[in-house]
Amino acid sequence: MMQVVRGIAELRQVLAGSDSTGFVPTMGNLHEGHLSLVRAAAARGHPVVASIFVNRLQFAPTEDFDAYPRTFERDCELLRSAGCDLVFAPGERDLYPEPQGYKVHPPSELGDILEGEFRPGFFIGVCTVVLKLFNAVQPRVAVFGKKDYQQLMVIRAMVRQLALPVEIVAGETERATDGLALSSRNGYLSAAEREESVALASVLGELRDAVRAGGGDLPALEQAAAESLRARGWAPDYLTVRRCRDLLAPTAAERAAGEPLVALGAARLGSTRLIDNLEFRV
């Protein structure tokens, strides 16, 4: 039977003696993408712990922390059905009993580009809460989705550089039948916006195909992709192609040599900001 635990001391008591815990951190408002990560954790470790915590530290002053959907009872039912053994659902005073003066700052070359450029401080909040959750849960395996590609890279780098005894497993992006990447933010879309939302994945696919074809220089292809979305009424933050290993721009020689690449995009449709990515090789 799935347990719900609020405090860190109780969590450690329940998990005492476990050396193969699988962990999936979430902010709740769950969908099939989250549940696929829970199932992936269940295939790699036991017991399976999922956390539900809306982390104030990763919200910018312009983002409405209080408006983030809290759907705890529904989330617990979904987690139970996916094979979760324990839900760690701390309150803010449980996880931050005093002001969090110590924070994890990822290196600027990884944390201040792309999402970090448009959401300053976001990855500081993410790294700080994930490290704290790792210390509380002490998992052997933690699963993060590829949909948040840069976040996955940042967490992997943090675990590597801080020598944390946690294996980071990447979960594939779950998509709706029309190709839209599943996201908690999709619920903000109007019916018309939901129909239009598949354009982000479509334009990223066109960018990928153009890079594979070798036509034009990369900045020009990226600019054309952004203009394509803008012409449809979107407000793009970025559409770009980067190296999978470090999210830096690939050279022409690297592209020709088959360097693993990823096309990443972030754009606002109405009031909803969506992100997506596609991994590929030339």
XYZ file of C-alpha atoms in Angstrom:
282
model
C 0.000 0.000 0.000
C 1.357 3.405 -0.987
C 2.427 5.626 1.901
C 2.370 9.420 2.082
C 5.115 11.025 4.162
C 5.480 14.747 4.944
C 8.613 15.142 7.075
C 12.254 14.335 6.328
C 12.800 12.513 9.641
C 9.802 10.252 9.007
C 10.930 9.678 5.422
C 14.362 8.544 6.554
C 12.827 6.258 9.134
C 10.556 4.614 6.555
C 13.400 4.173 4.048
C 15.997 3.049 6.591
C 17.961 0.080 5.313
C 16.951 0.517 1.666
C 19.924 0.717 -0.685
C 18.116 0.528 -4.040
C 15.484 3.265 -3.890
C 14.190 4.662 -7.180
C 13.151 8.319 -7.130
C 11.080 10.651 -9.317
C 10.890 14.308 -8.194
C 7.809 16.230 -9.370
C 5.880 19.409 -8.656
C 2.568 17.576 -8.949
C -0.207 18.261 -11.478
C 0.822 14.944 -12.983
C 0.287 13.484 -16.445
C 1.313 10.357 -18.347
C 4.830 11.720 -18.836
C 5.413 11.724 -15.087
C 3.892 8.262 -14.729
C 6.238 6.872 -17.391
C 9.141 8.091 -15.227
C 7.658 6.310 -12.202
C 7.426 3.096 -14.196
C 11.019 3.538 -15.354
C 12.116 3.977 -11.738
C 10.199 0.837 -10.752
C 12.145 -1.096 -13.373
C 15.454 0.059 -11.879
C 14.949 0.297 -8.121
C 12.769 -0.519 -5.157
C 11.014 1.008 -3.314
C 9.838 3.738 -5.684
C 9.522 7.219 -4.180
C 7.909 10.186 -5.917
C 8.037 13.648 -4.412
C 5.370 16.308 -4.833
C 6.656 19.754 -3.959
C 6.057 23.079 -5.697
C 9.462 24.670 -5.333
C 9.273 28.406 -4.760
C 13.011 28.823 -5.408
C 12.681 28.106 -9.132
C 9.906 30.637 -9.752
C 10.917 34.091 -10.954
C 9.218 37.161 -9.452
C 7.245 37.495 -12.706
C 5.976 33.888 -12.466
C 2.917 33.144 -10.349
C 3.979 30.549 -7.770
C 0.568 30.615 -6.094
C -1.263 29.901 -9.357
C 0.568 26.624 -10.037
C -2.106 23.861 -9.998
C -2.161 21.749 -6.820
C -3.935 18.448 -7.556
C -2.626 16.321 -4.698
C -5.416 13.754 -4.315
C -5.574 13.085 -8.045
C -1.768 12.909 -8.208
C -1.688 10.285 -5.463
C -4.236 8.132 -7.287
C -2.184 8.314 -10.473
C 1.042 7.491 -8.639
C -0.587 4.546 -6.910
C -1.746 3.168 -10.261
C 1.767 3.558 -11.719
C 3.403 1.468 -8.988
C 4.715 4.153 -6.660
C 5.396 2.915 -3.128
C 5.824 6.195 -1.264
C 4.899 9.822 -1.879
C 7.126 12.385 -0.202
C 4.999 15.520 0.029
C 6.751 18.031 2.284
C 5.376 21.449 3.046
C 7.617 24.475 2.638
C 8.475 24.432 6.348
C 9.429 20.749 6.089
C 11.900 21.312 3.268
C 12.900 24.897 4.062
C 12.586 25.269 7.861
C 14.789 28.359 7.629
C 15.635 30.701 4.728
C 17.706 28.739 2.199
C 20.943 30.716 2.272
C 23.029 27.903 0.802
C 22.196 27.384 -2.876
C 23.681 25.388 -5.755
C 24.852 27.537 -8.666
C 25.434 25.576 -11.886
C 28.272 26.823 -14.117
C 27.200 29.703 -16.317
C 28.151 27.936 -19.562
C 25.410 25.379 -18.858
C 23.014 27.095 -16.456
C 22.810 30.593 -17.957
C 22.080 29.649 -21.587
C 18.762 28.776 -23.255
C 16.270 28.299 -20.377
C 18.724 29.945 -17.978
C 18.879 33.054 -20.158
C 15.112 33.489 -20.309
C 14.426 32.314 -16.737
C 17.312 33.762 -14.677
C 17.948 31.835 -11.466
C 15.741 28.929 -12.557
C 18.482 26.307 -12.451
C 19.775 27.583 -9.108
C 16.343 26.798 -7.690
C 16.192 23.433 -9.464
C 19.660 22.297 -8.365
C 19.137 23.422 -4.789
C 15.849 21.586 -4.327
C 17.017 18.456 -6.159
C 20.155 18.228 -4.022
C 18.039 18.654 -0.908
C 15.586 15.985 -2.091
C 18.480 13.645 -2.884
C 19.806 14.151 0.641
C 16.368 13.398 2.092
C 15.489 10.364 -0.070
C 19.034 9.039 -0.635
C 18.050 7.194 -3.817
C 20.229 4.861 -5.829
C 18.434 5.834 -9.059
C 16.622 9.054 -10.013
C 14.630 9.444 -13.229
C 14.272 12.754 -15.110
C 12.446 13.283 -18.401
C 14.142 14.303 -21.626
C 11.349 16.786 -22.283
C 13.159 19.128 -19.881
C 16.416 18.453 -21.716
C 18.592 21.182 -20.245
C 17.381 20.372 -16.743
C 18.450 16.756 -17.275
C 21.908 17.938 -18.393
C 22.252 20.302 -15.424
C 21.285 17.602 -12.912
C 23.646 15.073 -14.506
C 26.509 17.562 -14.270
C 25.700 18.372 -10.635
C 25.659 14.689 -9.686
C 28.950 14.114 -11.495
C 30.793 17.117 -10.104
C 29.552 16.656 -6.524
C 30.205 12.881 -6.633
C 26.672 12.060 -5.551
C 25.963 8.296 -5.348
C 22.898 8.562 -7.601
C 22.438 7.112 -11.087
C 20.553 9.558 -13.293
C 18.244 7.824 -15.766
C 16.712 9.718 -18.697
C 13.055 9.039 -19.528
C 11.904 9.506 -23.108
C 9.452 12.312 -23.873
C 5.835 11.178 -23.872
C 3.697 12.741 -26.608
C 0.033 13.045 -27.458
C -1.122 11.280 -30.606
C -0.676 14.508 -32.610
C 2.928 14.907 -31.460
C 2.594 17.508 -28.699
C 5.011 16.810 -25.822
C 3.039 16.144 -22.652
C 3.409 18.950 -20.116
C 1.525 20.260 -17.111
C 1.388 23.581 -18.958
C -0.718 22.103 -21.763
C -3.727 22.470 -19.479
C -3.464 26.258 -19.810
C -4.070 26.126 -23.597
C -7.428 27.092 -25.070
C -8.996 24.698 -27.588
C -7.656 26.735 -30.498
C -4.210 27.012 -28.903
C -4.149 23.280 -28.232
C -4.751 22.635 -31.927
C -1.977 25.071 -32.879
C 0.457 23.834 -30.215
C 1.750 20.952 -32.346
C 3.515 23.546 -34.527
C 6.430 23.732 -32.087
C 7.345 20.063 -32.570
C 6.687 20.406 -36.305
C 9.020 23.393 -36.723
C 11.710 21.667 -34.653
C 11.387 18.694 -36.989
C 11.808 20.993 -39.980
C 14.900 22.527 -38.380
C 16.335 19.068 -37.751
C 15.671 18.027 -41.350
C 17.266 21.205 -42.713
C 20.415 20.590 -40.645
C 20.525 16.983 -41.826
C 20.253 18.176 -45.422
C 23.225 20.483 -44.911
C 21.514 23.495 -46.401
C 22.533 26.959 -45.223
C 24.481 28.019 -42.166
C 23.136 27.033 -38.766
C 22.238 30.525 -37.458
C 20.273 31.189 -40.653
C 18.359 27.912 -40.265
C 17.593 28.721 -36.630
C 16.400 32.207 -37.553
C 14.166 30.793 -40.272
C 12.635 28.359 -37.782
C 11.899 31.182 -35.346
C 10.348 33.283 -38.106
C 8.168 30.342 -39.122
C 6.700 30.146 -35.627
C 6.430 33.915 -35.302
C 4.405 34.043 -38.511
C 1.889 31.664 -36.892
C 1.382 33.998 -33.931
C 3.921 32.516 -31.519
C 6.522 34.484 -29.543
C 9.703 32.375 -29.738
C 12.430 32.633 -27.112
C 14.804 30.342 -28.996
C 14.928 27.609 -31.612
C 18.404 26.203 -31.848
C 20.564 23.152 -32.530
C 23.164 22.181 -29.934
C 25.500 19.321 -29.099
C 23.827 16.744 -26.851
C 26.868 16.419 -24.616
C 27.130 20.039 -23.442
C 24.477 22.136 -25.241
C 27.104 24.190 -27.056
C 26.723 25.015 -30.749
C 28.223 22.356 -33.036
C 30.853 23.237 -35.587
C 30.352 22.356 -39.240
C 32.999 19.664 -38.874
C 31.196 18.138 -35.892
C 27.928 18.118 -37.773
C 29.572 16.406 -40.741
C 31.184 13.841 -38.424
C 27.841 12.751 -36.969
C 28.026 14.511 -33.613
C 24.861 13.735 -31.581
C 22.695 16.851 -31.740
C 19.471 18.142 -30.258
C 17.068 20.736 -31.651
C 15.575 22.714 -28.778
C 12.803 25.253 -28.755
C 10.909 27.451 -26.334
C 8.078 29.721 -27.398
C 4.992 31.368 -25.986
C 1.582 30.618 -27.472
C -0.866 33.099 -26.022
C -0.009 33.200 -22.322
C 1.469 29.669 -22.228
C 5.171 29.001 -22.645
C 5.979 25.611 -24.175
C 9.317 23.824 -24.630
C 10.292 20.787 -26.697
C 13.333 19.084 -28.204
C 14.336 16.425 -30.737
C 17.588 14.448 -30.589
C 19.202 13.506 -33.904
C 22.380 12.913 -35.894
C 23.260 14.307 -39.301
